Coordinates of C-alpha atoms in Angstrom, one line a residue:
X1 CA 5.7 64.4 -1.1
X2 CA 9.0 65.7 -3.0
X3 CA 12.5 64.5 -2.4
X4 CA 13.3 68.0 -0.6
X5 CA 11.0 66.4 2.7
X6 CA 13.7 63.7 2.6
X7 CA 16.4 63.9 4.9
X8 CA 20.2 62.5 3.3
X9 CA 20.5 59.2 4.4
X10 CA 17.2 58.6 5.8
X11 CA 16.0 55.8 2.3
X12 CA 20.2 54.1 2.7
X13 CA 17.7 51.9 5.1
X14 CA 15.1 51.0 2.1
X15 CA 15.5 49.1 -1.1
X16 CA 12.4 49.5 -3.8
X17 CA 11.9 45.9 -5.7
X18 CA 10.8 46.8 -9.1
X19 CA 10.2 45.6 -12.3
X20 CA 9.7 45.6 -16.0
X21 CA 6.0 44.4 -15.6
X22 CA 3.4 43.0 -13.4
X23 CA 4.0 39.4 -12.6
X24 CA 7.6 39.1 -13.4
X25 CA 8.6 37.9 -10.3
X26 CA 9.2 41.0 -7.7
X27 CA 7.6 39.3 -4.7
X28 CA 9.9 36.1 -4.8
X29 CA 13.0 38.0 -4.9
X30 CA 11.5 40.6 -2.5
X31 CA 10.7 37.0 -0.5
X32 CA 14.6 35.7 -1.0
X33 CA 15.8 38.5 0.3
X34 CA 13.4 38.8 3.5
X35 CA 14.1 35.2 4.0
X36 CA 17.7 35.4 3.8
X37 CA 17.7 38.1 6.2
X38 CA 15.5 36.4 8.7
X39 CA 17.9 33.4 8.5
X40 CA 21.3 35.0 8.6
X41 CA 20.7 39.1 9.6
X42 CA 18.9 38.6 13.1
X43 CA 18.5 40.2 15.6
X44 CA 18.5 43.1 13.2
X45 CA 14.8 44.1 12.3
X46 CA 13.4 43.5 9.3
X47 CA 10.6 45.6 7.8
X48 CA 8.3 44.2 4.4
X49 CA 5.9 46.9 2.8
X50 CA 3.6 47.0 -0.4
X51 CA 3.0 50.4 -0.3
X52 CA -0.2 49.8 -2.9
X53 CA -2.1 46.8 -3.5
X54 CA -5.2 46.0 -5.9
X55 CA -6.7 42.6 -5.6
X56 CA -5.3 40.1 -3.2
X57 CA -1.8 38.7 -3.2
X58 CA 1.5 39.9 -1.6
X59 CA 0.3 41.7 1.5
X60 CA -1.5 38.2 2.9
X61 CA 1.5 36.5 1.4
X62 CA 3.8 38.4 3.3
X63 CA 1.5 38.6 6.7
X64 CA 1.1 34.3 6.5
X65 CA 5.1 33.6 5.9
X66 CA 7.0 36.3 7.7
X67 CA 6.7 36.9 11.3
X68 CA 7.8 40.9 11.5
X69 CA 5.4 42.0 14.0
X70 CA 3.9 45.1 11.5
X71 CA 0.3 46.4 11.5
X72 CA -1.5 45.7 8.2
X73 CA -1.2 49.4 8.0
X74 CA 2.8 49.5 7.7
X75 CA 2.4 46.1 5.2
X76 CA 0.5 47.6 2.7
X77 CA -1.0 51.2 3.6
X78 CA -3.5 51.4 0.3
X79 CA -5.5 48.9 -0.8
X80 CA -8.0 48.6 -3.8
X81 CA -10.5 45.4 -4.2
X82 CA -10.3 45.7 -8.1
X83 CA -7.3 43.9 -9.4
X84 CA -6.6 47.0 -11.8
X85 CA -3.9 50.1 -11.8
X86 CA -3.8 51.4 -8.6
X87 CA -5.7 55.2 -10.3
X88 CA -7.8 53.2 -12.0
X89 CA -8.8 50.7 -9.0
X90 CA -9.6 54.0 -7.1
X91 CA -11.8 55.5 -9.7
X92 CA -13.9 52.7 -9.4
X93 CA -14.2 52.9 -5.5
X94 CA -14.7 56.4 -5.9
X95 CA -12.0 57.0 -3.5
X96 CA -8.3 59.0 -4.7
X97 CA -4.8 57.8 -3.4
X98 CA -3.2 60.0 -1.3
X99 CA 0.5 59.0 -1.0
X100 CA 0.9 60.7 2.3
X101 CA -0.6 57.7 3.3
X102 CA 2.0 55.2 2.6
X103 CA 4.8 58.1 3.5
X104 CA 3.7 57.9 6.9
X105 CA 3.8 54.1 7.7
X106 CA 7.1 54.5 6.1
X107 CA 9.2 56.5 7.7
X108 CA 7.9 54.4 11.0
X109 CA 9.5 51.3 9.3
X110 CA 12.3 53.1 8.6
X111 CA 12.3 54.9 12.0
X112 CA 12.0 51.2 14.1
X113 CA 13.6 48.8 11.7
X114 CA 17.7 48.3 10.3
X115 CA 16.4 47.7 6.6
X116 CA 13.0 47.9 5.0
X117 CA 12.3 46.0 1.5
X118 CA 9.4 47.9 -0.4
X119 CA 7.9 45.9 -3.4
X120 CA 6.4 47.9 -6.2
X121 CA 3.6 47.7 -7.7
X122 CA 3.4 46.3 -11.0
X123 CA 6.5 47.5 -13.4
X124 CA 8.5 51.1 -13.3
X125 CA 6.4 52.6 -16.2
X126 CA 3.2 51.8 -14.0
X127 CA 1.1 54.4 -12.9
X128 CA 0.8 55.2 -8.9
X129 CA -1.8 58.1 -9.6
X130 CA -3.0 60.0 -12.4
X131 CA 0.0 62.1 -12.8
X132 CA 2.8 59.7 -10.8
X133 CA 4.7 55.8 -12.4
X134 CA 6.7 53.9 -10.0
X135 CA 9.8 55.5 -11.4
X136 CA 8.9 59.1 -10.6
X137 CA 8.3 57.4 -7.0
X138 CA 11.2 56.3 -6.6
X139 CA 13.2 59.1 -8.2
X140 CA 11.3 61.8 -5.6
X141 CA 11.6 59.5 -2.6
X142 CA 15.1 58.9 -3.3
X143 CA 14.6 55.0 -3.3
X144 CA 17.2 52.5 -4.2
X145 CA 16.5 50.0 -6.6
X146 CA 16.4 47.0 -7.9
X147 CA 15.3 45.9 -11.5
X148 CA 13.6 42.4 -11.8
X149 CA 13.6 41.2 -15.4
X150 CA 11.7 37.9 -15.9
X151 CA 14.0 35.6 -18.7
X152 CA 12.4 35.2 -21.9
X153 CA 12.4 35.8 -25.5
X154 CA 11.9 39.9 -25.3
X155 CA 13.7 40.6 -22.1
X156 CA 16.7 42.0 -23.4
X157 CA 14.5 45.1 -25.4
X158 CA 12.5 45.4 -22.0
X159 CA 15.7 45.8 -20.0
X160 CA 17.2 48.5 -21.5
X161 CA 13.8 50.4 -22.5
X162 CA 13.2 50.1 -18.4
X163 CA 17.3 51.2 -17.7
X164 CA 16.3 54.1 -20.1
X165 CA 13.5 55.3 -18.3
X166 CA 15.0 55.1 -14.8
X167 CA 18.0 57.3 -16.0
X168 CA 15.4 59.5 -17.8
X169 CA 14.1 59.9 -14.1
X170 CA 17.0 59.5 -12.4
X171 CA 15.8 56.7 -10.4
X172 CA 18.5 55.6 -8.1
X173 CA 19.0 52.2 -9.7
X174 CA 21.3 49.8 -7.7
X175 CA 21.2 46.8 -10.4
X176 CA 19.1 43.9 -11.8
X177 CA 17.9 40.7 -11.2
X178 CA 17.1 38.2 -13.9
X179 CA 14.6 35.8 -12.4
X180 CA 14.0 32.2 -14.2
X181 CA 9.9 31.7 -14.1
X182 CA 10.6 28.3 -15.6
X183 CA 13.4 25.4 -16.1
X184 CA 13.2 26.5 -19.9
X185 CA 14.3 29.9 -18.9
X186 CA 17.2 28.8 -16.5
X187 CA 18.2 26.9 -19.1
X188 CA 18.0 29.7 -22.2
X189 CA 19.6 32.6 -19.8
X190 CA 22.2 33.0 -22.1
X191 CA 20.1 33.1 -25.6
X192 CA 17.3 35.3 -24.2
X193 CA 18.8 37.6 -21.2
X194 CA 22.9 37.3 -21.9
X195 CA 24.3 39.0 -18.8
X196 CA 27.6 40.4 -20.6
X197 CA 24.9 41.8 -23.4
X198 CA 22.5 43.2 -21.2
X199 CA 25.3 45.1 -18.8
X200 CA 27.3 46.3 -22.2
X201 CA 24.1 48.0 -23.3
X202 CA 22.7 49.2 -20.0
X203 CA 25.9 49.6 -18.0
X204 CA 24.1 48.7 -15.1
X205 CA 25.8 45.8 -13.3
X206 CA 23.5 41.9 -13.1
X207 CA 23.5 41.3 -9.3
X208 CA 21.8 38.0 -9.8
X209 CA 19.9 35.1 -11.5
X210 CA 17.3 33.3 -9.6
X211 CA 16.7 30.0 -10.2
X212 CA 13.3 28.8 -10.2
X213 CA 11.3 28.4 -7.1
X214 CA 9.1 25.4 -6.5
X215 CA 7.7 26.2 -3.3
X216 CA 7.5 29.9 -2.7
X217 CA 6.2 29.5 1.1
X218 CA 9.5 27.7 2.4
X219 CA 12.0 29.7 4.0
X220 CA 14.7 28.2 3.6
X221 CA 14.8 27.5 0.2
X222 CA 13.6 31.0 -0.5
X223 CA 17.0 32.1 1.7
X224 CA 19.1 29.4 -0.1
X225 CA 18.1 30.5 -3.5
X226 CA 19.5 34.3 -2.4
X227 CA 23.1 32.5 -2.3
X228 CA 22.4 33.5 -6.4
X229 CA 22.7 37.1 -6.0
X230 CA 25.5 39.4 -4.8
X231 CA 23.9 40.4 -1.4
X232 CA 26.7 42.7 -0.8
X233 CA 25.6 44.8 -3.4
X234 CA 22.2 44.9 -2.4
X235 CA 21.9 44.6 1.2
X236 CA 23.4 46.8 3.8
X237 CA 26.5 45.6 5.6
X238 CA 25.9 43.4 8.4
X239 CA 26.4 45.4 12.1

C-alpha cells in the first residue's frame, strides 16, 4: 500500500500517536485525546484503532473504556499472542502481516467517522514488517503525527534523533508531546526535556506536557488532563 492509492485529503481525518519507544506513554495521550472528544466533540464520531498489537493491552483497554460502537476488527486488525515486534511475533506464529489488512478497516473508520486516532506500535524506528518501521508507515500513508517523548534524563537526545528520522522519511509530523510518567518528571521538565531547547534544535513546535495520570480508566480526568495540550493544533476544528 503506497501513498499514490491515497486520495488528497482522505488521512486530514486521522492523526498517528507515535513515539520514541515502547511504553512511553502513547495510549494515555491517545486516551486524553479520545476522552476529551467524547466529552466536548459529540455528536461527532469518534473512531480508536491499534492497527498492530502483540501481547494484550491497548485494544481491551480501548474496547472496556470507550463506547465507539467498532468491531474488534476496525480496533486492532492484527494481532500477535507473543509480546514481541510485530515481524518477529509473526515468525513465531508462522503467520506474515499483510498490511492490506489494517488498510481496509481503515479507510471504513475514516469512511463512517469525523476523526480517527491511530496509536502506533511501539516507537517510529519500530519495525511493522521485515522491510517497513512505523515511520515509513506513516510517511507512505500520509499520516499526521504526533511525537510522544516520555520526560527523563535522555529525552532530549531521543527527541531530536526521532525528529531526524521522521524528516529523513518525511513523516508528516504535526508536533510533540512530552508526557510526565512520574511526579519526579513533572517536576524536572525543565532540566531533562526543556521545551525552548528541544523546539530550537528540532524546530518542531511542543503542543503539550501531560501531567501524570493516576487513574488511566476515568474519563474525565483523562479529558481534563488534555486542557494541557494545544488541541487546536492537533485536533480538527469543531463543525
Amino acid at each position: 500500500m503506497t501513498a499514490t492509492t491515497i486520495q488528497a485529503g482522505t488521512m486530514a481525518k486521522a492523526l498517528l500517536i507515535t513515539g520514541t519507544d515502547t511504553e512511553v506513554g502513547k495510549t494515555i495521550v491517545t486516551a486524553t485525546l479520545a476522552a476529551y472528544w467524547q466529552t466536548y466533540r459529540q455528536p461527532q464520531r469518534l473512531g480508536l484503532m491499534k492497527p498492530i498489537q502483540s501481547g494484550v493491552g491497548d485494544r481491551e483497554y480501548y474496547q472496556q473504556y470507550f463506547a465507539l460502537d467498532q468491531t474488534l476488527e476496525t480496533y486492532n486488525p492484527l494481532f500477535f499472542e507473543a509480546p514481541l515486534a510485530p515481524p518477529l511475533a509473526a515468525d513465531l506464529a508462522g503467520q506474515t502481516i499483510d498490511l492490506g489488512a489494517v488498510w481496509r478497516p481503515l479507510t471504513q473508520l475514516l469512511a463512517e467517522r469525523d476523526f480517527v486516532l491511530i496509536e502506533a506500535l511501539g516507537g517510529l524506528g519500530s519495525p511493522v514488517t521485515h522491510e517497513l518501521t512505523v515511520a515509513d508507515l506513516a510517511a507512505q500513508w500520509r499520516l499526521p503525527t504526533l511525537l510522544v517523548v516520555p520526560v527523563k534524563l535522555g529525552a532530549i537526545a531521543q527527541t531530536v534523533a526521532n525528529v531526524a528520522l521522521a524528516r529523513q522519511n518525511q513523516v508528516p509530523l504535526k508536533g510533540i508531546v512530552l508526557n510526565c510518567l512520574s511526579a519526579e518528571a513533572e517536576a524536572n521538565v525543565e532540566q531533562w526535556a526543556p521545551v525552548a531547547l528541544l523546539e530550537s534544535l528540532t524546530q518542531v513546535p511542543i503542543l503539550g506536557v501531560i501531567p501524570p495520570i493516576s487513574d488511566s480508566t476515568s474519563l474525565s480526568s483523562l479529558a481534563q488532563a488534555a486542557g494541557h495540550l494545544e488541541l487546536s493544533a492537533i485536533l480538527p476544528a469543531q463543525t
